[in-house]
GROMACS .gro file of C-alpha atoms in nm:
model
  495
    1MET     CA    1  -8.502   5.193   3.600
    2SER     CA    2  -8.326   5.097   3.274
    3THR     CA    3  -8.568   4.962   3.013
    4GLY     CA    4  -8.347   4.897   2.708
    5VAL     CA    5  -8.197   4.573   2.838
    6TYR     CA    6  -8.533   4.456   2.974
    7THR     CA    7  -8.696   4.519   2.636
    8LYS     CA    8  -8.428   4.314   2.458
    9PHE     CA    9  -8.458   4.045   2.725
   10LEU     CA   10  -8.835   4.015   2.673
   11ALA     CA   11  -8.794   4.009   2.296
   12ASN     CA   12  -8.542   3.724   2.327
   13LEU     CA   13  -8.775   3.527   2.554
   14THR     CA   14  -9.066   3.560   2.310
   15LYS     CA   15  -8.847   3.403   2.041
   16ILE     CA   16  -8.769   3.114   2.275
   17PHE     CA   17  -9.102   3.061   2.453
   18ALA     CA   18  -9.356   3.205   2.202
   19ALA     CA   19  -9.504   3.554   2.184
   20ASP     CA   20  -9.723   3.539   2.494
   21LEU     CA   21  -9.471   3.330   2.691
   22HIS     CA   22  -9.732   3.054   2.729
   23ALA     CA   23  -9.454   2.797   2.690
   24PHE     CA   24  -9.247   2.949   2.972
   25PRO     CA   25  -9.174   2.685   3.240
   26ALA     CA   26  -9.335   2.711   3.583
   27CYS     CA   27  -9.008   2.639   3.764
   28ILE     CA   28  -8.662   2.755   3.657
   29ALA     CA   29  -8.308   2.766   3.791
   30VAL     CA   30  -8.060   3.051   3.752
   31ALA     CA   31  -7.683   3.002   3.767
   32LEU     CA   32  -7.597   3.287   4.004
   33SER     CA   33  -7.224   3.351   4.039
   34GLY     CA   34  -7.279   3.693   4.197
   35GLY     CA   35  -7.115   3.874   3.905
   36ALA     CA   36  -7.284   4.155   3.715
   37ASP     CA   37  -7.412   3.926   3.439
   38SER     CA   38  -7.592   3.677   3.662
   39MET     CA   39  -7.720   3.941   3.905
   40ALA     CA   40  -7.866   4.134   3.611
   41LEU     CA   41  -8.024   3.814   3.475
   42LEU     CA   42  -8.183   3.733   3.810
   43ASN     CA   43  -8.317   4.086   3.837
   44LEU     CA   44  -8.466   4.060   3.488
   45LEU     CA   45  -8.633   3.729   3.572
   46VAL     CA   46  -8.776   3.872   3.894
   47ARG     CA   47  -8.918   4.165   3.693
   48LEU     CA   48  -9.067   3.914   3.452
   49LYS     CA   49  -9.227   3.726   3.741
   50GLU     CA   50  -9.374   4.045   3.888
   51ASP     CA   51  -9.492   4.183   3.551
   52LYS     CA   52  -9.620   3.876   3.370
   53LEU     CA   53  -9.563   3.541   3.544
   54ASN     CA   54  -9.674   3.568   3.906
   55ASN     CA   55  -9.666   3.192   3.963
   56LEU     CA   56  -9.310   3.147   3.839
   57HIS     CA   57  -9.079   2.965   4.084
   58ILE     CA   58  -8.717   3.080   4.064
   59HIS     CA   59  -8.425   2.892   4.219
   60ALA     CA   60  -8.096   3.084   4.225
   61ILE     CA   61  -7.797   2.849   4.251
   62THR     CA   62  -7.453   2.973   4.355
   63VAL     CA   63  -7.153   2.741   4.322
   64ASN     CA   64  -6.859   2.804   4.552
   65HIS     CA   65  -6.552   2.678   4.365
   66ASN     CA   66  -6.325   2.722   4.670
   67ILE     CA   67  -6.052   2.862   4.443
   68ARG     CA   68  -6.026   3.194   4.630
   69PRO     CA   69  -6.009   3.223   5.012
   70GLU     CA   70  -6.300   3.467   5.013
   71SER     CA   71  -6.531   3.263   4.785
   72ALA     CA   72  -6.733   3.095   5.063
   73GLU     CA   73  -6.802   3.426   5.235
   74GLU     CA   74  -6.886   3.583   4.900
   75ALA     CA   75  -7.144   3.311   4.826
   76GLN     CA   76  -7.312   3.389   5.158
   77LYS     CA   77  -7.312   3.761   5.077
   78VAL     CA   78  -7.480   3.690   4.744
   79GLY     CA   79  -7.755   3.518   4.939
   80GLU     CA   80  -7.789   3.818   5.167
   81VAL     CA   81  -7.814   4.059   4.873
   82ILE     CA   82  -8.102   3.866   4.714
   83SER     CA   83  -8.269   3.763   5.041
   84LYS     CA   84  -8.564   3.997   4.989
   85LEU     CA   85  -8.635   3.878   4.635
   86PRO     CA   86  -8.907   3.617   4.563
   87VAL     CA   87  -8.649   3.346   4.489
   88LYS     CA   88  -8.498   3.049   4.669
   89HIS     CA   89  -8.120   3.059   4.703
   90HIS     CA   90  -7.899   2.749   4.709
   91ILE     CA   91  -7.523   2.738   4.773
   92LEU     CA   92  -7.329   2.438   4.643
   93ASP     CA   93  -6.966   2.376   4.738
   94ILE     CA   94  -6.699   2.214   4.521
   95ASN     CA   95  -6.484   2.019   4.762
   96GLN     CA   96  -6.260   1.846   4.508
   97LYS     CA   97  -5.926   1.999   4.421
   98ILE     CA   98  -5.940   2.183   4.088
   99ASN     CA   99  -5.656   2.112   3.846
  100SER     CA  100  -5.465   2.440   3.808
  101LYS     CA  101  -5.334   2.338   3.464
  102GLN     CA  102  -5.689   2.300   3.328
  103MET     CA  103  -5.866   2.528   3.573
  104GLU     CA  104  -6.143   2.658   3.350
  105ARG     CA  105  -6.239   2.320   3.208
  106ASN     CA  106  -6.210   2.133   3.538
  107ALA     CA  107  -6.407   2.396   3.730
  108ARG     CA  108  -6.677   2.400   3.462
  109GLU     CA  109  -6.718   2.022   3.469
  110LEU     CA  110  -6.750   2.013   3.849
  111ARG     CA  111  -6.986   2.313   3.848
  112TYR     CA  112  -7.210   2.160   3.584
  113LYS     CA  113  -7.241   1.835   3.781
  114LEU     CA  114  -7.354   2.024   4.091
  115LEU     CA  115  -7.596   2.242   3.894
  116LEU     CA  116  -7.753   1.936   3.734
  117GLY     CA  117  -7.807   1.774   4.073
  118ALA     CA  118  -7.968   2.089   4.208
  119CYS     CA  119  -8.201   2.118   3.908
  120GLU     CA  120  -8.305   1.754   3.950
  121LYS     CA  121  -8.375   1.815   4.318
  122VAL     CA  122  -8.595   2.123   4.269
  123GLY     CA  123  -8.756   2.000   3.948
  124ALA     CA  124  -8.630   2.276   3.718
  125GLY     CA  125  -8.616   2.169   3.354
  126ASP     CA  126  -8.450   2.491   3.241
  127ILE     CA  127  -8.143   2.661   3.381
  128PHE     CA  128  -8.084   3.024   3.284
  129MET     CA  129  -7.731   3.152   3.236
  130GLY     CA  130  -7.609   3.509   3.193
  131HIS     CA  131  -7.374   3.465   2.897
  132HIS     CA  132  -7.368   3.775   2.678
  133ARG     CA  133  -7.226   3.900   2.348
  134SER     CA  134  -6.874   3.950   2.487
  135ASP     CA  135  -6.874   3.587   2.606
  136GLN     CA  136  -6.967   3.488   2.251
  137LEU     CA  137  -6.666   3.672   2.113
  138GLU     CA  138  -6.431   3.507   2.362
  139THR     CA  139  -6.577   3.163   2.286
  140PHE     CA  140  -6.544   3.221   1.913
  141LEU     CA  141  -6.174   3.309   1.946
  142LEU     CA  142  -6.109   3.014   2.174
  143ARG     CA  143  -6.272   2.770   1.936
  144MET     CA  144  -6.103   2.921   1.634
  145LEU     CA  145  -5.771   2.876   1.816
  146ASN     CA  146  -5.861   2.510   1.863
  147ASN     CA  147  -5.942   2.473   1.489
  148SER     CA  148  -6.311   2.415   1.551
  149THR     CA  149  -6.555   2.346   1.267
  150LEU     CA  150  -6.830   2.580   1.153
  151PHE     CA  151  -7.061   2.400   1.396
  152GLY     CA  152  -6.830   2.457   1.691
  153LEU     CA  153  -6.772   2.819   1.593
  154ARG     CA  154  -7.144   2.879   1.626
  155SER     CA  155  -7.057   2.911   1.993
  156MET     CA  156  -7.348   2.937   2.235
  157LYS     CA  157  -7.715   2.919   2.132
  158PRO     CA  158  -8.012   3.079   2.310
  159VAL     CA  159  -8.134   2.728   2.399
  160SER     CA  160  -7.920   2.416   2.409
  161ASN     CA  161  -7.906   2.073   2.568
  162TYR     CA  162  -7.734   2.056   2.904
  163PRO     CA  163  -7.381   1.917   2.853
  164ILE     CA  164  -7.435   1.631   3.099
  165VAL     CA  165  -7.696   1.365   3.027
  166SER     CA  166  -7.942   1.268   3.298
  167PRO     CA  167  -8.204   0.991   3.324
  168ASN     CA  168  -8.424   1.210   3.541
  169LEU     CA  169  -8.434   1.539   3.357
  170ASP     CA  170  -8.420   1.668   3.001
  171LEU     CA  171  -8.244   1.982   3.116
  172LYS     CA  172  -8.209   2.279   2.881
  173VAL     CA  173  -7.972   2.575   2.909
  174VAL     CA  174  -8.139   2.909   2.832
  175ARG     CA  175  -7.922   3.212   2.752
  176PRO     CA  176  -8.145   3.517   2.692
  177LEU     CA  177  -7.864   3.779   2.696
  178LEU     CA  178  -7.647   3.664   2.405
  179ASN     CA  179  -7.722   3.970   2.191
  180ILE     CA  180  -7.654   4.215   2.476
  181ASP     CA  181  -7.313   4.372   2.533
  182LYS     CA  182  -7.128   4.359   2.862
  183THR     CA  183  -7.132   4.741   2.880
  184GLU     CA  184  -7.512   4.738   2.851
  185ILE     CA  185  -7.535   4.488   3.135
  186LEU     CA  186  -7.305   4.694   3.357
  187ASN     CA  187  -7.508   5.008   3.286
  188TYR     CA  188  -7.828   4.817   3.363
  189CYS     CA  189  -7.687   4.705   3.697
  190LYS     CA  190  -7.579   5.061   3.787
  191ASN     CA  191  -7.905   5.221   3.677
  192SER     CA  192  -8.106   4.956   3.863
  193GLY     CA  193  -7.903   4.993   4.182
  194LEU     CA  194  -7.789   4.631   4.177
  195LYS     CA  195  -7.498   4.505   4.381
  196TRP     CA  196  -7.258   4.250   4.235
  197PHE     CA  197  -6.927   4.087   4.316
  198GLU     CA  198  -6.616   4.079   4.098
  199ASP     CA  199  -6.414   3.758   4.079
  200ARG     CA  200  -6.059   3.888   4.047
  201THR     CA  201  -5.945   3.560   3.889
  202ASN     CA  202  -6.148   3.652   3.580
  203PHE     CA  203  -5.911   3.939   3.508
  204ILE     CA  204  -5.574   3.764   3.534
  205PRO     CA  205  -5.470   3.724   3.166
  206GLY     CA  206  -5.224   3.444   3.229
  207LEU     CA  207  -5.464   3.227   3.431
  208THR     CA  208  -5.677   3.093   3.143
  209LYS     CA  209  -5.695   3.135   2.767
  210ARG     CA  210  -6.040   3.291   2.805
  211ASN     CA  211  -5.897   3.552   3.041
  212TYR     CA  212  -5.627   3.629   2.786
  213PHE     CA  213  -5.879   3.690   2.508
  214ARG     CA  214  -6.098   3.889   2.746
  215SER     CA  215  -5.808   4.124   2.814
  216LEU     CA  216  -5.740   4.164   2.442
  217LEU     CA  217  -6.103   4.234   2.356
  218ARG     CA  218  -6.127   4.507   2.617
  219ASP     CA  219  -5.903   4.728   2.405
  220ASP     CA  220  -5.919   4.540   2.078
  221LYS     CA  221  -5.824   4.827   1.847
  222HIS     CA  222  -5.480   4.853   2.005
  223LYS     CA  223  -5.410   4.486   2.075
  224LEU     CA  224  -5.568   4.291   1.790
  225PRO     CA  225  -5.517   4.304   1.412
  226PRO     CA  226  -5.814   4.443   1.214
  227ALA     CA  227  -5.937   4.095   1.115
  228LEU     CA  228  -5.981   3.999   1.483
  229GLN     CA  229  -6.141   4.316   1.615
  230LYS     CA  230  -6.494   4.303   1.756
  231SER     CA  231  -6.675   4.425   1.446
  232LYS     CA  232  -6.501   4.167   1.227
  233ILE     CA  233  -6.561   3.886   1.475
  234LEU     CA  234  -6.930   3.976   1.496
  235ASP     CA  235  -6.945   3.970   1.117
  236SER     CA  236  -6.784   3.624   1.113
  237LEU     CA  237  -7.024   3.505   1.383
  238ALA     CA  238  -7.318   3.622   1.172
  239LYS     CA  239  -7.189   3.426   0.873
  240VAL     CA  240  -7.135   3.116   1.085
  241GLU     CA  241  -7.487   3.149   1.224
  242SER     CA  242  -7.630   3.184   0.873
  243PHE     CA  243  -7.450   2.865   0.765
  244ASN     CA  244  -7.579   2.677   1.069
  245ARG     CA  245  -7.937   2.787   1.012
  246ILE     CA  246  -7.924   2.654   0.657
  247ILE     CA  247  -7.789   2.321   0.782
  248ASP     CA  248  -8.049   2.312   1.063
  249LEU     CA  249  -8.326   2.354   0.805
  250ARG     CA  250  -8.185   2.081   0.584
  251MET     CA  251  -8.150   1.845   0.881
  252SER     CA  252  -8.507   1.919   0.984
  253ASN     CA  253  -8.626   1.820   0.637
  254ILE     CA  254  -8.408   1.508   0.644
  255ARG     CA  255  -8.546   1.404   0.982
  256LYS     CA  256  -8.906   1.464   0.879
  257ARG     CA  257  -8.872   1.250   0.569
  258LEU     CA  258  -8.683   0.968   0.738
  259GLN     CA  259  -8.940   0.952   1.016
  260GLU     CA  260  -9.228   0.948   0.768
  261GLU     CA  261  -9.063   0.664   0.577
  262GLY     CA  262  -8.959   0.470   0.889
  263ALA     CA  263  -8.596   0.501   0.781
  264ASP     CA  264  -8.447   0.607   1.116
  265VAL     CA  265  -8.510   0.344   1.383
  266ILE     CA  266  -8.341   0.268   1.715
  267ASP     CA  267  -8.362  -0.082   1.864
  268PRO     CA  268  -8.347  -0.050   2.246
  269LYS     CA  269  -8.270  -0.420   2.291
  270THR     CA  270  -7.951  -0.420   2.087
  271MET     CA  271  -7.899  -0.042   2.120
  272SER     CA  272  -7.841  -0.027   1.746
  273LEU     CA  273  -7.951   0.232   1.490
  274LYS     CA  274  -8.084   0.157   1.142
  275LEU     CA  275  -8.079   0.435   0.883
  276PHE     CA  276  -8.158   0.465   0.516
  277PHE     CA  277  -8.061   0.773   0.317
  278PRO     CA  278  -8.241   0.767  -0.023
  279ALA     CA  279  -8.034   0.843  -0.332
  280ASP     CA  280  -8.221   1.164  -0.416
  281MET     CA  281  -8.115   1.302  -0.078
  282ILE     CA  282  -7.745   1.238  -0.135
  283GLY     CA  283  -7.527   1.488  -0.318
  284PRO     CA  284  -7.276   1.773  -0.285
  285LEU     CA  285  -7.536   2.020  -0.156
  286ASN     CA  286  -7.637   1.783   0.121
  287TYR     CA  287  -7.316   1.604   0.222
  288VAL     CA  288  -7.243   1.822   0.523
  289ALA     CA  289  -7.608   1.820   0.637
  290LEU     CA  290  -7.619   1.440   0.614
  291ASP     CA  291  -7.285   1.412   0.796
  292ARG     CA  292  -7.412   1.638   1.072
  293TYR     CA  293  -7.744   1.453   1.095
  294LEU     CA  294  -7.564   1.122   1.122
  295PHE     CA  295  -7.328   1.255   1.390
  296LEU     CA  296  -7.613   1.388   1.607
  297ASP     CA  297  -7.823   1.074   1.557
  298MET     CA  298  -7.558   0.812   1.630
  299TYR     CA  299  -7.464   0.984   1.956
  300GLN     CA  300  -7.716   0.759   2.130
  301VAL     CA  301  -7.523   0.451   2.016
  302SER     CA  302  -7.163   0.564   2.060
  303ALA     CA  303  -6.958   0.468   2.365
  304SER     CA  304  -6.717   0.758   2.311
  305ALA     CA  305  -6.659   0.972   2.621
  306ASN     CA  306  -6.530   1.262   2.411
  307TYR     CA  307  -6.802   1.257   2.147
  308PHE     CA  308  -6.879   1.630   2.123
  309HIS     CA  309  -6.524   1.709   2.012
  310GLU     CA  310  -6.500   1.445   1.740
  311PHE     CA  311  -6.717   1.569   1.453
  312THR     CA  312  -6.411   1.612   1.231
  313LYS     CA  313  -6.386   1.233   1.219
  314VAL     CA  314  -6.716   1.243   1.030
  315ASP     CA  315  -6.659   1.559   0.826
  316ASP     CA  316  -6.353   1.780   0.807
  317LYS     CA  317  -6.406   1.865   0.441
  318TYR     CA  318  -6.722   2.075   0.423
  319SER     CA  319  -6.735   2.202   0.780
  320THR     CA  320  -6.398   2.377   0.783
  321PHE     CA  321  -6.397   2.746   0.872
  322ILE     CA  322  -6.098   2.857   0.661
  323PRO     CA  323  -6.195   2.832   0.289
  324LYS     CA  324  -5.838   2.790   0.162
  325ILE     CA  325  -5.797   2.448   0.320
  326THR     CA  326  -6.150   2.323   0.257
  327GLY     CA  327  -6.146   2.025   0.026
  328ARG     CA  328  -5.770   1.978   0.028
  329LYS     CA  329  -5.627   1.631  -0.011
  330GLY     CA  330  -5.671   1.420   0.300
  331LYS     CA  331  -5.997   1.578   0.411
  332SER     CA  332  -6.317   1.376   0.390
  333SER     CA  333  -6.693   1.357   0.427
  334LEU     CA  334  -6.823   1.025   0.560
  335ILE     CA  335  -7.146   1.019   0.358
  336GLU     CA  336  -6.964   1.127   0.042
  337ASP     CA  337  -6.700   0.857   0.090
  338ILE     CA  338  -6.965   0.589   0.149
  339TRP     CA  339  -7.163   0.701  -0.154
  340ASN     CA  340  -6.854   0.703  -0.377
  341GLY     CA  341  -6.742   0.359  -0.257
  342LYS     CA  342  -6.436   0.483  -0.068
  343LYS     CA  343  -6.541   0.317   0.259
  344PRO     CA  344  -6.565  -0.061   0.313
  345ASN     CA  345  -6.898  -0.225   0.390
  346ARG     CA  346  -6.791  -0.267   0.752
  347PHE     CA  347  -6.582  -0.019   0.950
  348THR     CA  348  -6.544   0.137   1.294
  349LEU     CA  349  -6.578   0.506   1.382
  350LEU     CA  350  -6.640   0.690   1.712
  351LYS     CA  351  -6.660   0.355   1.892
  352CYS     CA  352  -6.942   0.252   1.661
  353GLN     CA  353  -6.955  -0.043   1.422
  354PHE     CA  354  -7.093   0.047   1.077
  355ASP     CA  355  -7.250  -0.215   0.851
  356VAL     CA  356  -7.320  -0.041   0.520
  357LYS     CA  357  -7.501  -0.137   0.200
  358ARG     CA  358  -7.483   0.100  -0.096
  359SER     CA  359  -7.716   0.066  -0.394
  360GLU     CA  360  -7.885   0.276  -0.661
  361GLU     CA  361  -8.167   0.335  -0.414
  362GLY     CA  362  -7.943   0.490  -0.150
  363ILE     CA  363  -7.733   0.412   0.158
  364GLU     CA  364  -7.855   0.161   0.415
  365MET     CA  365  -7.660   0.133   0.737
  366GLU     CA  366  -7.681  -0.034   1.075
  367ILE     CA  367  -7.479   0.131   1.351
  368SER     CA  368  -7.403  -0.045   1.678
  369ARG     CA  369  -7.141  -0.042   1.949
  370ALA     CA  370  -6.794  -0.137   1.831
  371GLY     CA  371  -6.601  -0.406   2.015
  372GLU     CA  372  -6.383  -0.298   2.305
  373ASP     CA  373  -6.016  -0.235   2.246
  374PRO     CA  374  -5.808  -0.433   2.502
  375ARG     CA  375  -5.531  -0.173   2.475
  376ARG     CA  376  -5.764   0.093   2.616
  377GLY     CA  377  -5.918  -0.124   2.886
  378PHE     CA  378  -6.265  -0.265   2.932
  379HIS     CA  379  -6.580  -0.099   3.066
  380VAL     CA  380  -6.653  -0.246   3.411
  381LEU     CA  381  -6.902  -0.092   3.653
  382PRO     CA  382  -6.921  -0.254   4.002
  383PHE     CA  383  -7.214  -0.188   4.239
  384ASP     CA  384  -7.424  -0.347   4.512
  385ILE     CA  385  -7.790  -0.446   4.509
  386ILE     CA  386  -7.961  -0.473   4.846
  387SER     CA  387  -8.309  -0.620   4.870
  388GLY     CA  388  -8.577  -0.365   4.951
  389GLU     CA  389  -8.344  -0.064   4.930
  390PRO     CA  390  -8.375   0.203   4.658
  391MET     CA  391  -8.086   0.237   4.418
  392GLN     CA  392  -7.947   0.533   4.226
  393TRP     CA  393  -7.925   0.538   3.849
  394LEU     CA  394  -7.606   0.393   3.701
  395PHE     CA  395  -7.454   0.524   3.377
  396PHE     CA  396  -7.277   0.247   3.190
  397ASP     CA  397  -7.065   0.247   2.878
  398GLU     CA  398  -7.144   0.615   2.800
  399ARG     CA  399  -7.476   0.496   2.656
  400LEU     CA  400  -7.715   0.346   2.905
  401PHE     CA  401  -7.879   0.440   3.234
  402LEU     CA  402  -7.983   0.148   3.454
  403LYS     CA  403  -8.149   0.122   3.793
  404PHE     CA  404  -8.181  -0.219   3.960
  405SER     CA  405  -8.404  -0.335   4.242
  406CYS     CA  406  -8.480  -0.672   4.397
  407ILE     CA  407  -8.736  -0.816   4.634
  408ASP     CA  408  -8.557  -1.144   4.698
  409PRO     CA  409  -8.301  -1.123   4.984
  410ASP     CA  410  -8.107  -1.404   4.818
  411MET     CA  411  -8.039  -1.171   4.523
  412SER     CA  412  -7.869  -0.910   4.740
  413GLY     CA  413  -7.499  -0.887   4.673
  414SER     CA  414  -7.215  -0.743   4.468
  415TYR     CA  415  -7.261  -0.707   4.095
  416ARG     CA  416  -7.091  -0.556   3.796
  417LEU     CA  417  -7.179  -0.462   3.440
  418GLU     CA  418  -6.948  -0.546   3.150
  419ILE     CA  419  -6.968  -0.572   2.772
  420PHE     CA  420  -7.013  -0.934   2.664
  421LYS     CA  421  -6.701  -1.101   2.519
  422ASP     CA  422  -6.675  -1.467   2.426
  423LYS     CA  423  -6.327  -1.504   2.569
  424ALA     CA  424  -6.425  -1.370   2.912
  425HIS     CA  425  -6.787  -1.478   2.943
  426LEU     CA  426  -6.866  -1.784   2.732
  427ASP     CA  427  -6.814  -2.041   3.009
  428MET     CA  428  -7.035  -1.839   3.247
  429LEU     CA  429  -7.298  -1.805   2.973
  430LYS     CA  430  -7.318  -2.181   2.927
  431LYS     CA  431  -7.371  -2.233   3.301
  432SER     CA  432  -7.645  -1.972   3.330
  433PHE     CA  433  -7.845  -2.044   3.013
  434ALA     CA  434  -7.926  -2.392   2.883
  435ARG     CA  435  -8.050  -2.244   2.554
  436TYR     CA  436  -7.794  -1.972   2.503
  437SER     CA  437  -7.733  -2.056   2.136
  438GLY     CA  438  -8.056  -1.886   2.035
  439PHE     CA  439  -7.929  -1.540   2.127
  440LYS     CA  440  -7.550  -1.577   2.141
  441LYS     CA  441  -7.508  -1.416   1.797
  442LEU     CA  442  -7.675  -1.101   1.926
  443LEU     CA  443  -7.430  -1.083   2.217
  444ASN     CA  444  -7.127  -1.087   1.990
  445LYS     CA  445  -7.264  -0.874   1.708
  446TYR     CA  446  -7.402  -0.593   1.923
  447HIS     CA  447  -7.167  -0.616   2.224
  448ILE     CA  448  -7.453  -0.641   2.472
  449PRO     CA  449  -7.414  -0.534   2.839
  450VAL     CA  450  -7.400  -0.832   3.073
  451LEU     CA  451  -7.495  -0.834   3.443
  452ILE     CA  452  -7.259  -1.045   3.655
  453ARG     CA  453  -7.285  -1.134   4.022
  454SER     CA  454  -6.951  -1.164   4.196
  455GLU     CA  455  -6.871  -1.335   4.523
  456LYS     CA  456  -6.678  -1.121   4.770
  457GLY     CA  457  -6.338  -1.250   4.867
  458ASP     CA  458  -6.301  -1.466   4.557
  459ALA     CA  459  -6.017  -1.305   4.366
  460SER     CA  460  -6.012  -1.583   4.106
  461GLY     CA  461  -6.357  -1.492   3.978
  462SER     CA  462  -6.439  -1.864   3.949
  463SER     CA  463  -6.768  -1.819   4.136
  464ASP     CA  464  -6.882  -1.524   3.922
  465LYS     CA  465  -7.214  -1.583   3.756
  466ILE     CA  466  -7.401  -1.421   3.469
  467ILE     CA  467  -7.737  -1.309   3.603
  468GLY     CA  468  -7.867  -1.174   3.274
  469PHE     CA  469  -7.869  -0.932   2.987
  470PRO     CA  470  -8.093  -0.642   3.095
  471THR     CA  471  -8.146  -0.482   2.752
  472LEU     CA  472  -8.259  -0.818   2.609
  473TRP     CA  473  -8.479  -0.888   2.913
  474LYS     CA  474  -8.311  -1.226   2.948
  475TYR     CA  475  -8.213  -1.362   3.289
  476ALA     CA  476  -8.040  -1.682   3.398
  477ASP     CA  477  -8.245  -2.000   3.413
  478ASP     CA  478  -8.237  -2.014   3.795
  479VAL     CA  479  -8.330  -1.647   3.848
  480ARG     CA  480  -8.691  -1.632   3.956
  481PRO     CA  481  -8.900  -1.396   3.737
  482GLY     CA  482  -8.946  -1.061   3.909
  483SER     CA  483  -8.681  -1.125   4.174
  484ILE     CA  484  -8.458  -0.866   4.010
  485VAL     CA  485  -8.592  -0.573   3.810
  486CYS     CA  486  -8.405  -0.328   3.589
  487GLU     CA  487  -8.530   0.007   3.465
  488MET     CA  488  -8.338   0.138   3.163
  489LYS     CA  489  -8.305   0.455   2.957
  490MET     CA  490  -8.078   0.516   2.660
  491LYS     CA  491  -7.912   0.845   2.579
  492ARG     CA  492  -8.123   1.052   2.346
  493ALA     CA  493  -8.015   1.156   1.998
  494LEU     CA  494  -7.899   1.518   1.973
  495LEU     CA  495  -8.137   1.604   1.690
   0.00000   0.00000   0.00000
């Protein structure tokens, strides 16, 4: 049996989970498409279980996208192939229609939602994926085409946060094959006698941009200019990785100091973030690190649904890949602009409200949710609460998970969550709270979520009533204490 790939695989795992693998989780999931990459990964994990981790529980999850007529049958065949292995196999079906114009992105989003649900169900905090070096090259070219920053061009990391947030699970994606070539994986599969299935849609160049780059990279010396051939791309990837490691180290030092000095604090009641960057930390060598730190930290406050693709709104000056355009007129660094007095004391960015004070000591800022823009619509989340019945988590305003329960039958009914606005909610506020003036300023300044009970069949909304403000733990005067309970969790910072 081939040992080269297994040796690399073990070496990669020791970097992730420590030398003796003592930090390796007891239960894991594997994204098993049935292709050579994922079948090789599953085989490697089974070898690991048999050699070193006998008590490891492995859940192999196959998603049937229903794009090809034969995909459902193929998913069943994958299960048959691995039926004798010490793993549990799960097949998940995507029943929604996948948008053909954005097939790769749409399929990925639907697949990731199903995989998250499966991991929550089986209790796996880590999901292993078979991405390899060739996938890295494709991703690099795709992101370069989209003018990504040096952080985006880093492509995939051996361990990363799952792209969908969950209140139940801090799920991590583990990719232990990133430094292994596709040819090595194919040889491993052949030498190990593994069976795999080819998805023909992966080899149609015109179907997706990734497919197009995959076809070019197969014979790169004849189809690509020298600067975009594999060896050059790998060299660029190494430089990008080196840059990111330097920034990671700087951010780690920034975080350690701010935590020691109590200068990075989140208030769960107002869902606002207070930061202080001391003057000796601010300067040209640290602008991009501070920008990146701020971006990853304020994620927990932002209501932006497209947050991961918006770093250039914070820094498009020092994070640009192409040196010739770095620093050109029009490009900016947020921390540099604040420090040099080019930003006002109050401004909005990434659906966050910034209140900034600059002094000789440093930069002090409070970051909270920005007010809603009527032109883009308001966040409204309707739901029902039924006395005595369990309720699923709700995700509201791209920031907050909430789960309500009630023991009072009179509190059963239809509800909705909104962001407090004087124009829409002031009259209801006055009716529900006799002493509302004591906290009304908080509602307007921090744009606090408000829980409203609505009467069915009343289109006018005249009988709607504010029940409370869950994050402030304030409920209407006539709501009996304990009759309605709310469990809450904020998004975590990305640091």
